[in-house]
Short mmCIF file of C-alpha atoms in Angstrom, two decimals:
data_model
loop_
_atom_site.label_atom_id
_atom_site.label_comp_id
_atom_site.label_asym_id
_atom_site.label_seq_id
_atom_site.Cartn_x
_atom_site.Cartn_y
_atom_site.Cartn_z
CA UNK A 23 112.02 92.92 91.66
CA UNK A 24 112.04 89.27 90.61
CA UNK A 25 108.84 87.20 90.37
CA UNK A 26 108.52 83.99 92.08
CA UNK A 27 106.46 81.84 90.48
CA UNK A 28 103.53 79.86 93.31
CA UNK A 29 101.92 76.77 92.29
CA UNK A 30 98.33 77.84 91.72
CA UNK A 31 95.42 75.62 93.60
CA UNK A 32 92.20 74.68 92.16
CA UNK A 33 89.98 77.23 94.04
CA UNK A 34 91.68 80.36 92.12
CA UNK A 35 89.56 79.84 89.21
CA UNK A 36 86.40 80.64 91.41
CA UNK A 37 87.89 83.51 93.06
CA UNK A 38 89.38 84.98 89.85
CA UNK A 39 85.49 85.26 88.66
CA UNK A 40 83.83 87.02 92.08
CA UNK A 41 84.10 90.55 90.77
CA UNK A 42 82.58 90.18 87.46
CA UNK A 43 79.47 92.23 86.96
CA UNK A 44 75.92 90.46 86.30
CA UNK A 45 76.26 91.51 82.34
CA UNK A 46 79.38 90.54 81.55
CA UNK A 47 80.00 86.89 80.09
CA UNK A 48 83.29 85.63 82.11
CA UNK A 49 85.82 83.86 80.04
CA UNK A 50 87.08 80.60 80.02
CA UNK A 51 89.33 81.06 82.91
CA UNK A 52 86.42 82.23 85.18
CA UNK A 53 84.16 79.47 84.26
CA UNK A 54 86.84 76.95 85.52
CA UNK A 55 87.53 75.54 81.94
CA UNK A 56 91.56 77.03 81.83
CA UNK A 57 93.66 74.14 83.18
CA UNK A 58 94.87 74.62 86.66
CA UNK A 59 99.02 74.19 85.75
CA UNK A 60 100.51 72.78 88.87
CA UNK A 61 104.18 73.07 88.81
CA UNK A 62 104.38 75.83 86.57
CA UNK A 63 108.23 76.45 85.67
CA UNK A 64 109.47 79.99 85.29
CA UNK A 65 109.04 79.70 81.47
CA UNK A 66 105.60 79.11 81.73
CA UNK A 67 105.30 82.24 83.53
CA UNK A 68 107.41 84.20 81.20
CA UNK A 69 105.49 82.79 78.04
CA UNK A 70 101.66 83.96 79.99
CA UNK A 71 103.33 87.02 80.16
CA UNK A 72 104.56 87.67 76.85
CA UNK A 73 101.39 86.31 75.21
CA UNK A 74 99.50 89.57 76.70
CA UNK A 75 102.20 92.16 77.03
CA UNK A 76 103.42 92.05 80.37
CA UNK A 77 106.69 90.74 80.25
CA UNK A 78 108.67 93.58 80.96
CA UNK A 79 107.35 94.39 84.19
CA UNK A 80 107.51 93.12 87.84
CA UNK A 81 104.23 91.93 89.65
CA UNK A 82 103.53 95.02 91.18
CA UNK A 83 104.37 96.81 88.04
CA UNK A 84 101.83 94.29 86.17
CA UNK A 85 99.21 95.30 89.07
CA UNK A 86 99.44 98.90 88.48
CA UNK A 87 99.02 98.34 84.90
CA UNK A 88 96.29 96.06 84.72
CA UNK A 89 94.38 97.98 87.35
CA UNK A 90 94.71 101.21 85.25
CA UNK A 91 93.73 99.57 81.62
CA UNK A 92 90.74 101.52 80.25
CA UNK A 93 87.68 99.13 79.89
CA UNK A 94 87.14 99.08 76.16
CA UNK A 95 90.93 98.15 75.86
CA UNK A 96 90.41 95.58 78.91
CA UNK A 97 91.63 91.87 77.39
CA UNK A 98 89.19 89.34 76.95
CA UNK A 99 91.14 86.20 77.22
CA UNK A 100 93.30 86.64 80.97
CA UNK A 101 92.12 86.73 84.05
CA UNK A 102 93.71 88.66 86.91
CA UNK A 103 93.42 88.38 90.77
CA UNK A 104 94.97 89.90 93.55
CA UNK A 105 95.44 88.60 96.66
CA UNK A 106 96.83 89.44 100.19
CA UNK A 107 100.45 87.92 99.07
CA UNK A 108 100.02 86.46 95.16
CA UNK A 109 98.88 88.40 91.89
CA UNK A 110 97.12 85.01 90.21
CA UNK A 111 97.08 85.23 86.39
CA UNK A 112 95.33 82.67 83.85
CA UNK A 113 93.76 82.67 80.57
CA UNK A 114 92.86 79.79 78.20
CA UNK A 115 96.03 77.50 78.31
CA UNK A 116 97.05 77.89 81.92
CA UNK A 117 97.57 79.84 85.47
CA UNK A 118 100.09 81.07 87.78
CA UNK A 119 100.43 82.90 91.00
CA UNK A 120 103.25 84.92 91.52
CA UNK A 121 104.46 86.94 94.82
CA UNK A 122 103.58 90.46 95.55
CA UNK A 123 105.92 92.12 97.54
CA UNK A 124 106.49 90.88 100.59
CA UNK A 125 106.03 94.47 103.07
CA UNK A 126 103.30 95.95 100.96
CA UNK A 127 99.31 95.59 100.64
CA UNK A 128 97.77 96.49 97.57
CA UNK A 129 94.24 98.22 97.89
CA UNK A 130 91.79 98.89 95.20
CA UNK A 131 88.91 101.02 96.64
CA UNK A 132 85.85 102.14 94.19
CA UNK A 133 83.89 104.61 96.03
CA UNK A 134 80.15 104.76 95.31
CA UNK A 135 77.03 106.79 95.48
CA UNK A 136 74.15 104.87 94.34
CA UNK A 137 75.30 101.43 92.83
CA UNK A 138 78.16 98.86 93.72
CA UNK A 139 78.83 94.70 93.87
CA UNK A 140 80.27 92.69 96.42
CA UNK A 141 83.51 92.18 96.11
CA UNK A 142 87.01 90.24 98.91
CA UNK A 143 89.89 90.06 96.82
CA UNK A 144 90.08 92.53 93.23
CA UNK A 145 89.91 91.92 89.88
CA UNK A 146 92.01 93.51 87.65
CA UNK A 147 90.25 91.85 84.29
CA UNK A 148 86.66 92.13 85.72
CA UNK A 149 85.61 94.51 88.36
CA UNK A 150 84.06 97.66 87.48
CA UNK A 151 82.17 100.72 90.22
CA UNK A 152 80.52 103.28 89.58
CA UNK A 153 82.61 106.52 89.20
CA UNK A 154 85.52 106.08 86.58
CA UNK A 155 87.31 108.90 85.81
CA UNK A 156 86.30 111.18 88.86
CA UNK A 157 88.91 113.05 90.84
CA UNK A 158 88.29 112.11 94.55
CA UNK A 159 90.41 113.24 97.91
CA UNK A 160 91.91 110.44 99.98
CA UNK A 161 93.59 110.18 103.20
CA UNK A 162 94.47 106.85 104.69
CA UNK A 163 95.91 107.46 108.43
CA UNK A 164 97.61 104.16 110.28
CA UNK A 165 95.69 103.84 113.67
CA UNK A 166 98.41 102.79 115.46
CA UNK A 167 100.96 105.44 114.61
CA UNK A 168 98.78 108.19 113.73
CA UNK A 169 101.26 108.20 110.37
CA UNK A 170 99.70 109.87 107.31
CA UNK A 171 99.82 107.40 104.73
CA UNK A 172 98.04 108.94 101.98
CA UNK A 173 96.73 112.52 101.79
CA UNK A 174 95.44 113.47 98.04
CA UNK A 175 93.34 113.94 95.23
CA UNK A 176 93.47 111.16 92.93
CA UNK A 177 91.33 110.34 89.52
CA UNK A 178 90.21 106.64 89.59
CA UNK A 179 90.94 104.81 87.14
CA UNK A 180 88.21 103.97 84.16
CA UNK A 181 86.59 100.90 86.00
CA UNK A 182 86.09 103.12 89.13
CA UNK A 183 88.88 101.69 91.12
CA UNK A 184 91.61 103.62 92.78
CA UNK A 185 94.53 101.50 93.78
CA UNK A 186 96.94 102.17 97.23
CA UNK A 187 100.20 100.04 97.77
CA UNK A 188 100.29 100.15 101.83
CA UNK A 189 102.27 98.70 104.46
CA UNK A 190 101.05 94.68 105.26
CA UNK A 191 99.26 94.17 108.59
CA UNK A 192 97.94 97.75 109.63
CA UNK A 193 94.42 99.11 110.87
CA UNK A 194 94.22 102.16 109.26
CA UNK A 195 90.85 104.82 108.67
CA UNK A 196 89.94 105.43 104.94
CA UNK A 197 88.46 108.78 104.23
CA UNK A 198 87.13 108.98 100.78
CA UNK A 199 85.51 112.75 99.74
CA UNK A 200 83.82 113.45 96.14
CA UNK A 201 81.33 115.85 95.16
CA UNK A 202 80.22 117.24 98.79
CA UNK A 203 80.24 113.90 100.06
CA UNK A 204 82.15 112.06 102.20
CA UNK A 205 82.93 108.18 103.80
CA UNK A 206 84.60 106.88 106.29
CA UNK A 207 85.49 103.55 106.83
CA UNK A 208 88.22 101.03 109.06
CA UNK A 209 90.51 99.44 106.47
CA UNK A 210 93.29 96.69 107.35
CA UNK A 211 95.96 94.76 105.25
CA UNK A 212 96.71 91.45 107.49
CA UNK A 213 96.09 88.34 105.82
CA UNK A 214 92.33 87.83 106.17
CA UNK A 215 91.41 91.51 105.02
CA UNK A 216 90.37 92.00 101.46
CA UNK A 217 92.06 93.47 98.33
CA UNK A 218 88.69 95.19 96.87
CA UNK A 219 86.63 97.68 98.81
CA UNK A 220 83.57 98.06 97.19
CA UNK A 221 81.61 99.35 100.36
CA UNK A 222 82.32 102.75 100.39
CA UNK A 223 79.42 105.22 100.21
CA UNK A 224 79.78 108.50 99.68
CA UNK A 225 77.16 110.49 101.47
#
């Protein structure tokens, strides 16, 4: 799939910093000193790209990857964000939004049992819950259709995140088990629903 490059707007730097945790010192980009680059050409994309090894891949490739990065190898320098429709990237010298596909919702859920931080749309760069590593069961059934989405045990990923590409603009039920315990939450991937679900307690 192609990338289509967005012209990033100068709120993105504040919502590119939201999931960083209370220890961690947030780079340039999240302190709002990395150059918003309106009218970013495709070049400039390519180059952001290149510069941290992502060049090769599509945006929801680049998701999938970035999402699944263990946190001592986690890069310093860029800053990613997803949102309902863009994947917004920065570092240093500039930033760029490019599309996410256009019939699919990406997800990143990090069940908890004691500790968690508020979190609306993900960070790929930043955010980090409580149980990396930990092989959890999942379903996700669509309200409307009844359709079994997702049904399986998964291991999340070393910042505690577990991520689900889904259909756009569905109410769906989230059932999360781990340990003995289970959570059960109302989930939906319209335009005003977030990209980071950070309130799931397992009990």
């Amino acid at each position: 799939m192609g990338r289509r490059l967005v012209a990033a707007t100068a709120g993105v730097l504040v919502l590119l910093a939201g999931c960083a945790g209370a220890a961690e010192e947030p780079g340039p980009a999240a302190t709002g000193a990395a150059p918003t680059t309106a009218g970013a050409t495709e070049s400039d994309v390519e180059a952001l790209l290149t510069e941290h090894g992502l060049a090769d891949l599509d945006t929801a490739a680049i998701v999938d990857e970035l999402d699944r990065v263990a946190l001592t190898e986690r890069s310093t320098d860029l800053m990613a964000s997803v949102r309902v429709d863009q994947l917004v990237l920065s570092d240093a010298d500039q930033e760029v939004a490019v599309d996410l596909p256009d019939d699919r919702f990406y997800l990143s859920v990090a069940p908890y049992v004691d500790q968690t931080h508020e979190c609306f749309y993900h960070s790929l760069t930043t955010c980090k819950g409580e149980l990396g590593g930990k092989e959890v069961q999942v379903s996700i059934v669509d309200d409307a259709t009844g359709d079994v989405l997702v049904d399986e045990t998964v291991t999340t990923f070393d910042n505690g995140f577990t991520g689900f590409w889904l259909p756009r603009d569905i109410e769906a039920t989230l059932t999360v088990s781990y340990d003995g315990k289970t959570a059960e939450t109302a989930i939906g991937t319209g335009e005003e629903d977030p990209t980071c679900l950070t309130t799931v307690q397992l009990a």
